[in-house]
Amino acid sequence: MADQTHHYDVLIVGTGNAACSAALAALEKTSRVGMLEKAPQRGRGGNSSLTVVMRFVFNGIEDLRPLVRNFSEAEMRPLLESLPHRTEAELWDEIMRVTNNQSDQEMLQVHVTESLKTVHWLTSKGHDWSPATIRDDNVVTMNGGGPGLQKRNFAILEKAGVAFHYETAATELIQDEKGRVTGVRALTPTGFAKFCSNSVVLACGSFESNPEMRARYLGPGWDLVRLRGVPFNTGDGLRMAMDIGAMPHGSWTTCHASPQDINLPAFTVPSAHSLRDSLTRYMYPWGIMVNTNGERFVDEAWDTRGRTYASMGRAILAQPGGIAYQILDAKIRKMNLYTPNYQSATTARANTLEKLAEELDLNVARFVKTVTEFNAAVQPGAYNPDRHKLDGKRTAGITPPKSNYALEMDEPPFEAFPVRCGMTFTFGGLKIDPKTAQVQHVAGRPIPGLYAAGEMAGGLWVGNYASGSGMMAGATFGRIAGTHAAIAALNS
Ligand SMILES: Cc1cc2nc3c(=O)[nH]c(=O)nc-3n(C[C@H](O)[C@H](O)[C@H](O)COP(=O)(O)OP(=O)(O)OC[C@H]3O[C@@H](n4cnc5c(N)ncnc54)[C@H](O)[C@@H]3O)c2cc1C
């Protein structure tokens, strides 16, 4: 049977936040927008549908008020006391700090200067925001988190007449004689189909769901790691683009991976997900982490939680068996620091360190020695477990140190939470022109008709990441990609 054929001005591959933002922007110029999604409709929305926050610039309450019109100043004030602003300079410094100054500066410049504008633009499209909860790293977040954002996106795009093609996996880019990308070949439930378009936006994630690529680029052990997100982001867009000469960019050997409950399933799809039951285990800054030898292996608080958690998965994966235990004492419960999702956490509890070690099947003497040495190393100073600020209360004379929030572990009952590494997304992507999101060829010139956004655009994240940044980058560069893809389509 011959290929079926569809025609659009702008064709977008993926239905995550980057893809939906691209579609919203393209619709400002043309109504002939099509979207391809590998997942069935009930699994649409990508990792974006599993998220909580966006990290963006705001200079004070004035920038936030238009986003949270339904909330009073009194509801906002306690949040602003902890984080009164995140200026462009502050966001730039944060990302440079977590990436060890290796973030692509041209990309970062656009990310930083466009973030607040993009959030206000999303609001103008029908999105709304709410004050952040205690587990967030921001003051204001998408109303309903990623599921809420994506639900609104689909409602807006469907109403505008965007054509969605589900269970349709893009497999190949189509080019004309001049090298212009003129569409995509895709596998549909009834066979291959041709989707012709004047421009294509690739927004179909990185390669985090592909064990072969994880092993190839991230190294041994990463092939078997469990996913926090969808099983669909298998690097197809990267492969298709590189097959026609697109330039890879950014860090292909590092990724975002964080501590998760030991019972993390192999993957999660949006329809099976509830933010309330999230398996994230991000209480480690308030305690210590030990491996199965009963030894600490990482500085649990070298920076704030939002700037360390994406690197902690790698540290845990490197431990024997790829697992670790978060240990906390009763003071943390008394201070009410536990996030609600720890209510359903896998846990062990005991009134002595010895009993806890027995419960966990750890070498009792080694574990007790670790905690005793840790307690003796804690330096005097004011303890302040503020998730946005470091308190400088640290240990001295032990390796690894704990650089902030160091409190003696001496009040029973002691609790342990077994954790494993959960893969969030990989950092390797394509080189884009940050001002247009157009994909660059290895020959050093743009590929006509081809744009990329979201995880597919490499360069911003290297080695580590700051929470809420993936969604912000997806929306920012998705908007840019959709705008420029539509302009190019109409001028072609
Ligand atoms: C559990 C979890 C929580 C997270 N929390 C946050 C958070 O709070 N804040 C934050 O900023 N970031 C968070 N992240 C990271 C965030 O999800 C990503 O940075 C962001 O969603 C990337 O958006 P995207 O549009 O590029 O990719 P995605 O949202 O993953 O979308 C990619 C889409 O492409 C589709 N696709 C893949 N291949 C093909 C193909 N061949 N053809 C057609 N379609 C295809 C996929 O099915 C998917 O729908 C979280 C990630 C996870 C897994």
Coordinates of C-alpha atoms and ligand atoms in Angstrom, one line a residue:
M1 CA 0.0 0.0 0.0
A2 CA 1.3 3.5 -0.9
D3 CA 2.2 5.9 1.9
Q4 CA -0.8 8.0 3.2
T5 CA 0.0 11.7 2.9
H6 CA -0.9 14.7 5.1
H7 CA -0.1 18.4 4.5
Y8 CA 0.6 21.1 7.1
D9 CA 2.5 24.5 7.2
V10 CA 4.1 23.5 10.5
L11 CA 4.5 19.9 11.7
I12 CA 5.5 19.3 15.3
V13 CA 6.9 16.0 16.5
G14 CA 6.0 15.3 20.2
T15 CA 3.2 16.6 22.5
G16 CA 5.2 17.7 25.5
N17 CA 5.5 21.2 26.8
A18 CA 8.1 22.2 24.2
A19 CA 5.9 20.9 21.4
C20 CA 2.7 22.5 22.8
S21 CA 4.5 25.8 23.2
A22 CA 5.7 25.6 19.6
A23 CA 2.1 24.9 18.5
L24 CA 0.7 27.8 20.5
A25 CA 3.3 30.1 18.8
A26 CA 2.8 28.7 15.3
L27 CA -0.9 29.2 15.6
E28 CA -0.3 33.0 15.9
K29 CA 0.7 32.8 12.2
T30 CA -1.1 29.8 10.6
S31 CA -3.9 27.5 11.5
R32 CA -2.3 24.6 9.5
V33 CA -0.5 23.0 12.4
G34 CA -0.1 19.2 12.9
M35 CA 1.3 17.3 15.8
L36 CA 2.7 13.7 15.9
E37 CA 2.7 11.7 19.1
K38 CA 4.2 8.2 19.4
A39 CA 2.1 7.4 22.5
P40 CA -1.6 6.6 22.4
Q41 CA -3.8 9.6 23.4
R42 CA -4.1 8.5 27.0
G43 CA -0.3 8.6 27.3
R44 CA 0.2 11.9 25.5
G45 CA 2.1 14.9 27.0
G46 CA 5.5 13.4 27.6
N47 CA 7.6 13.9 30.7
S48 CA 6.1 17.4 30.8
S49 CA 2.8 15.9 32.1
L50 CA 4.7 14.6 35.2
T51 CA 6.2 17.9 36.3
V52 CA 5.6 20.4 39.1
V53 CA 7.4 23.7 38.6
M54 CA 9.1 26.2 36.2
R55 CA 12.1 28.2 37.4
F56 CA 11.9 31.7 35.9
V57 CA 13.1 35.2 36.5
F58 CA 10.9 37.6 38.6
N59 CA 12.0 40.9 40.1
G60 CA 9.4 40.9 42.9
I61 CA 5.7 40.7 43.6
E62 CA 4.9 43.0 40.6
D63 CA 6.0 40.4 38.2
L64 CA 4.0 37.6 39.9
R65 CA 0.7 39.5 40.5
P66 CA -0.6 39.1 36.9
L67 CA 0.0 35.3 37.2
V68 CA -1.8 34.7 40.4
R69 CA -4.8 37.0 40.2
N70 CA -7.0 34.7 42.3
F71 CA -4.6 34.7 45.3
S72 CA -4.2 37.5 47.8
E73 CA -1.1 39.3 48.8
A74 CA -1.3 37.6 52.2
E75 CA -1.1 34.2 50.6
M76 CA 1.9 35.2 48.6
R77 CA 3.9 37.1 51.3
P78 CA 5.2 34.1 53.3
L79 CA 6.6 32.6 50.0
L80 CA 8.2 35.9 49.0
E81 CA 9.9 36.2 52.4
S82 CA 11.9 33.1 51.6
L83 CA 12.6 34.0 47.9
P84 CA 11.8 37.7 47.2
H85 CA 13.2 37.7 43.7
R86 CA 15.2 35.7 41.1
T87 CA 16.7 38.3 38.9
E88 CA 18.2 37.6 35.5
A89 CA 21.7 37.9 37.0
E90 CA 20.7 35.5 39.8
L91 CA 19.3 32.9 37.4
W92 CA 22.4 33.2 35.2
D93 CA 24.7 32.7 38.2
E94 CA 22.6 29.7 39.5
I95 CA 22.9 27.9 36.1
M96 CA 26.5 28.7 35.7
R97 CA 27.2 27.5 39.2
V98 CA 25.4 24.1 38.8
T99 CA 26.9 23.5 35.3
N100 CA 30.4 24.5 36.5
N101 CA 30.4 27.4 34.0
Q102 CA 29.8 25.0 31.1
S103 CA 26.3 26.0 30.0
D104 CA 26.2 27.4 26.4
Q105 CA 26.3 31.1 27.1
E106 CA 24.3 32.1 24.0
M107 CA 21.5 29.6 24.9
L108 CA 21.6 30.7 28.5
Q109 CA 21.3 34.4 27.6
V110 CA 18.1 33.6 25.7
H111 CA 16.8 31.3 28.5
V112 CA 17.4 33.9 31.1
T113 CA 16.1 37.0 29.3
E114 CA 13.0 35.3 27.8
S115 CA 11.8 33.3 30.8
L116 CA 9.5 35.8 32.5
K117 CA 8.2 37.0 29.1
T118 CA 7.4 33.4 28.2
V119 CA 5.5 32.8 31.4
H120 CA 3.5 36.0 30.8
W121 CA 2.9 34.8 27.2
L122 CA 1.7 31.4 28.4
T123 CA -0.7 33.3 30.7
S124 CA -2.0 35.3 27.8
K125 CA -2.8 31.9 26.1
G126 CA -5.0 30.8 29.0
H127 CA -2.6 29.3 31.5
D128 CA -2.8 30.1 35.2
W129 CA -0.5 29.8 38.1
S130 CA -0.7 29.2 41.8
P131 CA 1.5 29.8 44.9
A132 CA 4.1 27.1 45.2
T133 CA 3.8 24.4 47.8
I134 CA 6.6 23.7 50.3
R135 CA 8.2 21.0 48.1
D136 CA 8.7 23.4 45.2
D137 CA 11.7 25.5 44.5
N138 CA 9.8 28.5 43.3
V139 CA 7.3 31.0 44.5
V140 CA 4.7 30.5 41.8
T141 CA 4.1 27.3 39.8
M142 CA 1.8 26.1 37.0
N143 CA -1.7 25.6 38.4
G144 CA -2.1 21.8 38.6
G145 CA 1.6 21.3 37.9
G146 CA 2.6 19.7 34.6
P147 CA -0.7 17.7 34.4
G148 CA -2.7 21.0 34.7
L149 CA -0.5 22.8 32.2
Q150 CA -0.7 20.0 29.6
K151 CA -4.5 19.6 30.1
R152 CA -4.9 23.3 29.3
N153 CA -2.5 23.1 26.4
F154 CA -4.5 20.2 24.8
A155 CA -7.8 22.0 25.3
I156 CA -6.5 25.3 23.7
L157 CA -4.8 23.5 20.8
E158 CA -7.8 21.2 20.1
K159 CA -10.1 24.2 20.1
A160 CA -7.8 26.0 17.6
G161 CA -8.1 23.0 15.3
V162 CA -4.6 21.6 15.6
A163 CA -4.5 18.1 14.1
F164 CA -3.2 15.5 16.5
H165 CA -1.9 12.1 15.2
Y166 CA -1.5 9.6 18.1
E167 CA 0.4 6.3 18.0
T168 CA 2.4 7.9 15.2
A169 CA 6.1 7.6 15.6
A170 CA 8.3 9.9 13.4
T171 CA 11.0 7.7 11.9
E172 CA 12.7 9.8 9.2
L173 CA 13.0 13.4 8.0
I174 CA 12.1 14.1 4.3
Q175 CA 14.3 16.6 2.4
D176 CA 14.0 18.2 -1.0
E177 CA 16.9 18.5 -3.5
K178 CA 18.1 21.7 -1.9
G179 CA 18.3 20.1 1.5
R180 CA 15.2 21.7 2.9
V181 CA 13.2 19.6 5.3
T182 CA 9.8 19.1 3.8
G183 CA 8.2 16.6 6.2
V184 CA 8.5 13.5 8.2
R185 CA 7.8 9.8 7.5
A186 CA 6.1 8.1 10.4
L187 CA 4.9 4.7 11.6
T188 CA 1.1 4.8 12.3
P189 CA -1.1 2.0 13.5
T190 CA -2.0 1.2 9.9
G191 CA 1.5 1.5 8.4
F192 CA 3.8 4.2 7.2
A193 CA 2.5 7.6 6.4
K194 CA 4.1 10.8 4.9
F195 CA 3.5 14.1 6.7
C196 CA 4.4 16.9 4.4
S197 CA 5.1 20.4 5.8
N198 CA 6.9 23.6 5.1
S199 CA 8.7 23.4 8.4
V200 CA 9.3 20.7 11.0
V201 CA 9.8 21.3 14.8
L202 CA 11.4 18.3 16.6
A203 CA 10.3 18.3 20.2
C204 CA 10.4 14.6 20.9
G205 CA 12.7 14.4 24.0
S206 CA 16.2 13.1 24.3
F207 CA 17.4 9.5 24.6
E208 CA 16.6 8.8 28.3
S209 CA 14.2 5.9 27.5
N210 CA 16.7 4.1 25.3
P211 CA 18.9 1.6 27.2
E212 CA 21.3 1.1 24.3
M213 CA 21.9 4.9 23.9
R214 CA 22.1 5.4 27.7
A215 CA 24.9 2.7 27.8
R216 CA 26.6 4.1 24.7
Y217 CA 26.7 7.7 25.9
L218 CA 26.4 7.7 29.7
G219 CA 28.4 4.5 30.4
P220 CA 28.1 1.1 32.2
G221 CA 25.1 0.7 34.6
W222 CA 23.0 3.3 32.9
D223 CA 21.3 0.7 30.6
L224 CA 19.5 -0.9 33.5
V225 CA 18.5 2.3 35.3
R226 CA 14.8 2.9 35.9
L227 CA 13.0 5.9 34.4
R228 CA 11.1 8.5 36.3
G229 CA 9.2 9.3 33.2
V230 CA 7.7 8.1 29.9
P231 CA 9.2 5.1 27.9
F232 CA 8.8 7.0 24.6
N233 CA 11.8 9.3 24.5
T234 CA 14.1 6.9 22.7
G235 CA 16.3 9.5 20.9
D236 CA 14.4 9.2 17.6
G237 CA 14.5 12.9 16.9
L238 CA 18.2 13.1 17.6
R239 CA 18.9 10.1 15.3
M240 CA 16.7 11.4 12.5
A241 CA 18.3 14.8 12.6
M242 CA 21.8 13.5 12.9
D243 CA 21.1 11.2 9.9
I244 CA 20.7 14.4 7.8
G245 CA 23.8 16.0 9.2
A246 CA 22.5 17.9 12.3
M247 CA 25.2 19.0 14.7
P248 CA 25.1 17.3 18.2
H249 CA 25.6 19.7 21.0
G250 CA 26.0 19.9 24.8
S251 CA 26.8 17.2 27.2
W252 CA 26.1 13.7 25.9
T253 CA 27.7 11.9 28.9
T254 CA 25.7 13.5 31.6
C255 CA 22.1 13.6 32.6
H256 CA 19.4 14.5 35.2
A257 CA 19.0 11.6 37.6
S258 CA 17.7 11.9 41.1
P259 CA 17.0 9.9 44.3
Q260 CA 13.7 7.9 44.1
D261 CA 11.9 5.4 46.2
I262 CA 13.5 2.0 46.0
N263 CA 10.2 0.8 44.5
L264 CA 10.3 3.2 41.5
P265 CA 8.7 1.3 38.6
A266 CA 10.5 0.8 35.2
F267 CA 8.7 3.9 33.8
T268 CA 5.6 6.0 34.3
V269 CA 3.0 7.2 31.8
P270 CA 1.0 10.4 32.4
S271 CA -2.3 8.6 32.8
A272 CA -0.9 6.5 35.7
H273 CA 0.7 9.5 37.5
S274 CA -0.4 11.4 40.6
L275 CA 1.7 14.3 41.9
R276 CA 0.6 13.4 45.4
D277 CA 2.0 9.9 45.3
S278 CA 5.3 11.0 43.7
L279 CA 8.2 8.7 44.4
T280 CA 10.8 11.5 44.6
R281 CA 12.9 11.2 47.8
Y282 CA 14.4 14.7 48.3
M283 CA 14.8 14.8 52.1
Y284 CA 18.5 14.0 52.0
P285 CA 19.7 17.6 52.7
W286 CA 18.1 17.3 56.2
G287 CA 19.9 14.0 57.0
I288 CA 22.7 11.8 55.7
M289 CA 22.9 9.2 52.9
V290 CA 24.8 5.9 53.4
N291 CA 25.5 3.0 51.1
T292 CA 25.0 -0.7 51.8
N293 CA 28.5 -0.6 53.5
G294 CA 27.1 1.8 56.0
E295 CA 29.3 4.6 54.7
R296 CA 28.5 8.1 53.5
F297 CA 29.5 8.8 49.9
V298 CA 28.4 12.4 49.0
D299 CA 28.1 15.9 50.5
E300 CA 24.4 15.9 51.0
A301 CA 24.1 19.7 51.0
W302 CA 26.9 21.2 48.9
D303 CA 24.1 23.5 47.6
T304 CA 20.3 23.9 48.0
R305 CA 18.2 20.9 47.3
G306 CA 17.0 22.4 43.9
R307 CA 20.6 22.6 42.8
T308 CA 21.8 19.2 43.9
Y309 CA 19.1 16.7 43.4
A310 CA 19.7 16.2 39.7
S311 CA 23.2 15.1 40.4
M312 CA 22.4 12.8 43.3
G313 CA 21.1 9.9 41.2
R314 CA 24.5 9.5 39.6
A315 CA 26.1 9.4 43.0
I316 CA 23.6 6.7 44.2
L317 CA 24.0 4.6 41.0
A318 CA 27.8 4.5 41.7
Q319 CA 27.2 2.7 45.0
P320 CA 27.2 -1.1 45.5
G321 CA 24.0 -2.4 44.1
G322 CA 23.1 1.1 43.0
I323 CA 21.1 1.8 46.2
A324 CA 21.5 4.0 49.3
Y325 CA 19.6 4.8 52.5
Q326 CA 18.5 8.3 53.5
I327 CA 18.8 8.5 57.3
L328 CA 16.9 11.1 59.4
D329 CA 16.3 11.5 63.1
A330 CA 13.3 12.6 65.0
K331 CA 14.2 16.3 65.0
I332 CA 13.3 16.5 61.3
R333 CA 9.7 15.2 62.0
K334 CA 9.4 17.6 65.0
M335 CA 10.4 20.5 62.7
N336 CA 7.7 19.4 60.2
L337 CA 10.2 19.2 57.4
Y338 CA 8.9 16.1 55.7
T339 CA 7.3 16.5 52.4
P340 CA 3.8 14.9 52.1
N341 CA 4.9 12.3 49.6
Y342 CA 7.1 10.7 52.3
Q343 CA 3.9 9.4 54.0
S344 CA 3.9 6.6 51.4
A345 CA 7.6 6.1 51.4
T346 CA 9.3 2.7 51.9
T347 CA 10.8 3.1 55.3
A348 CA 12.5 1.4 58.3
R349 CA 12.4 2.9 61.8
A350 CA 14.2 2.0 65.1
N351 CA 14.9 3.5 68.5
T352 CA 18.7 2.9 68.2
L353 CA 21.2 3.2 65.4
E354 CA 22.2 -0.5 66.0
K355 CA 18.6 -1.7 65.5
L356 CA 18.2 0.5 62.4
A357 CA 21.4 -1.0 61.0
E358 CA 20.1 -4.6 61.7
E359 CA 16.8 -3.7 60.1
L360 CA 18.6 -2.6 57.0
D361 CA 21.0 -5.5 57.0
L362 CA 24.0 -3.1 57.2
N363 CA 27.2 -3.8 59.1
V364 CA 26.2 -2.5 62.5
A365 CA 29.6 -1.4 63.7
R366 CA 30.4 0.4 60.4
F367 CA 27.1 2.2 60.3
V368 CA 27.3 3.3 64.0
K369 CA 30.9 4.5 63.4
T370 CA 29.8 6.6 60.4
V371 CA 27.0 8.3 62.4
T372 CA 29.2 8.8 65.5
E373 CA 32.0 10.4 63.4
F374 CA 29.5 12.5 61.6
N375 CA 28.0 13.7 64.9
A376 CA 31.5 14.6 66.2
A377 CA 32.3 16.5 63.1
V378 CA 29.2 18.8 63.3
Q379 CA 30.4 22.4 63.8
P380 CA 28.6 25.0 66.0
G381 CA 26.4 27.6 64.2
A382 CA 22.8 28.5 63.5
Y383 CA 20.8 25.8 61.8
N384 CA 18.2 27.1 59.2
P385 CA 16.6 24.5 57.0
D386 CA 15.3 27.0 54.4
R387 CA 15.1 25.3 51.0
H388 CA 16.2 28.5 49.2
K389 CA 19.1 29.5 51.4
L390 CA 22.3 27.8 52.6
D391 CA 23.0 28.1 56.4
G392 CA 26.7 27.3 56.4
K393 CA 26.2 24.9 59.3
R394 CA 28.7 22.2 58.3
T395 CA 31.0 19.4 59.4
A396 CA 34.8 19.6 59.7
G397 CA 37.4 16.8 59.5
I398 CA 35.3 14.1 57.7
T399 CA 35.2 13.0 54.1
P400 CA 32.9 13.6 52.4
P401 CA 31.9 16.8 54.3
K402 CA 28.4 18.0 54.8
S403 CA 28.5 21.7 53.9
N404 CA 25.2 22.9 55.1
Y405 CA 22.3 21.9 57.4
A406 CA 24.5 19.6 59.4
L407 CA 22.8 18.6 62.7
E408 CA 23.8 15.7 64.9
M409 CA 21.8 12.5 64.3
D410 CA 21.0 11.8 67.9
E411 CA 17.3 11.8 68.6
P412 CA 15.3 8.6 68.2
P413 CA 13.4 7.2 66.5
F414 CA 15.8 7.0 63.5
E415 CA 14.3 6.5 60.1
A416 CA 15.8 5.1 56.9
F417 CA 14.4 5.4 53.4
P418 CA 15.9 3.1 50.8
V419 CA 16.5 4.9 47.5
R420 CA 17.7 4.2 43.9
C421 CA 18.7 6.4 41.0
G422 CA 15.8 7.5 38.8
M423 CA 16.6 8.7 35.3
T424 CA 14.8 12.0 34.5
F425 CA 16.3 13.0 31.1
T426 CA 19.6 13.2 29.2
F427 CA 21.4 16.4 28.4
G428 CA 22.8 15.6 24.9
G429 CA 20.9 17.4 22.1
L430 CA 21.2 19.2 18.9
K431 CA 22.9 22.5 18.2
I432 CA 20.3 25.2 17.5
D433 CA 20.5 28.9 16.8
P434 CA 19.2 30.2 20.2
K435 CA 17.5 33.1 18.5
T436 CA 15.4 31.0 16.0
A437 CA 15.7 27.4 17.4
Q438 CA 16.8 26.4 13.8
V439 CA 18.9 23.2 13.8
Q440 CA 22.5 23.7 12.7
H441 CA 24.2 21.4 10.2
V442 CA 27.7 20.0 10.9
A443 CA 28.8 22.0 7.9
G444 CA 28.2 25.1 10.0
R445 CA 25.0 26.4 8.5
P446 CA 21.3 26.1 9.4
I447 CA 19.2 23.2 8.0
P448 CA 16.4 24.9 6.1
G449 CA 13.0 24.0 7.5
L450 CA 14.2 22.2 10.7
Y451 CA 13.7 23.5 14.2
A452 CA 14.2 21.8 17.7
A453 CA 13.2 22.6 21.2
G454 CA 12.9 21.1 24.7
E455 CA 15.2 18.3 25.7
M456 CA 16.2 18.0 22.0
A457 CA 18.1 21.2 22.1
G458 CA 21.5 20.6 23.7
G459 CA 23.8 23.0 25.5
L460 CA 22.1 24.4 28.5
W461 CA 22.7 21.6 31.0
V462 CA 26.1 20.0 31.7
G463 CA 26.7 17.6 34.6
N464 CA 23.9 19.1 36.7
Y465 CA 20.8 21.3 36.5
A466 CA 18.6 23.6 38.6
S467 CA 15.0 22.4 39.4
G468 CA 12.2 23.7 37.2
S469 CA 14.6 24.6 34.3
G470 CA 13.6 21.9 31.8
M471 CA 10.0 23.1 31.6
M472 CA 11.1 26.7 31.4
A473 CA 13.6 25.9 28.6
G474 CA 11.0 23.9 26.8
A475 CA 8.4 26.7 26.8
T476 CA 11.0 29.4 25.9
F477 CA 12.6 27.6 23.0
G478 CA 9.4 25.9 22.0
R479 CA 7.8 29.3 21.6
I480 CA 10.8 30.5 19.6
A481 CA 10.8 27.4 17.4
G482 CA 7.1 27.6 16.7
T483 CA 7.3 31.3 15.7
H484 CA 10.3 30.9 13.4
A485 CA 9.0 27.6 11.9
A486 CA 5.8 29.3 11.0
I487 CA 7.5 32.4 9.6
A488 CA 9.7 30.2 7.4
A489 CA 6.8 28.1 6.4
L490 CA 4.8 31.1 5.2
N491 CA 7.8 32.5 3.3
S492 CA 8.7 29.2 1.6
Ligands
LIG1 C1 8.8 12.7 36.9 C2 9.4 13.9 36.3 C3 9.3 15.1 37.0 C4 9.8 16.3 36.4 N1 9.6 17.5 37.1 C5 10.0 18.6 36.5 C6 9.6 19.9 37.1 O1 8.9 20.0 38.1 N2 10.1 21.0 36.4 C7 10.9 20.9 35.3 O2 11.2 22.0 34.8 N3 11.2 19.7 34.7 C8 10.8 18.6 35.3 N4 11.1 17.4 34.7 C9 11.9 17.4 33.4 C10 10.9 17.8 32.3 O3 9.9 16.8 32.3 C11 11.5 17.9 31.0 O4 12.6 18.8 31.0 C12 10.5 18.5 29.9 O5 9.3 17.9 30.1 C13 11.0 18.3 28.5 O6 9.9 18.7 27.7 P1 9.9 18.1 26.2 O7 8.7 18.7 25.6 O8 11.2 18.4 25.6 O9 9.8 16.5 26.3 P2 8.6 15.6 26.7 O10 7.6 16.4 27.6 O11 9.1 14.4 27.3 O12 7.8 15.3 25.4 C14 8.4 14.5 24.3 C15 7.3 13.9 23.5 O13 7.8 13.4 22.3 C16 7.1 12.1 22.1 N5 7.9 11.3 21.2 C17 9.1 10.8 21.4 N6 9.6 10.2 20.3 C18 8.7 10.4 19.3 C19 8.6 10.1 17.9 N7 9.5 9.4 17.3 N8 7.5 10.5 17.2 C20 6.5 11.2 17.8 N9 6.5 11.5 19.2 C21 7.6 11.2 19.9 C22 7.0 11.5 23.5 O14 6.0 10.5 23.5 C23 6.6 12.8 24.3 O15 5.2 13.0 24.3 C24 10.6 16.2 35.2 C25 10.7 15.0 34.6 C26 10.2 13.8 35.1 C27 10.3 12.6 34.4

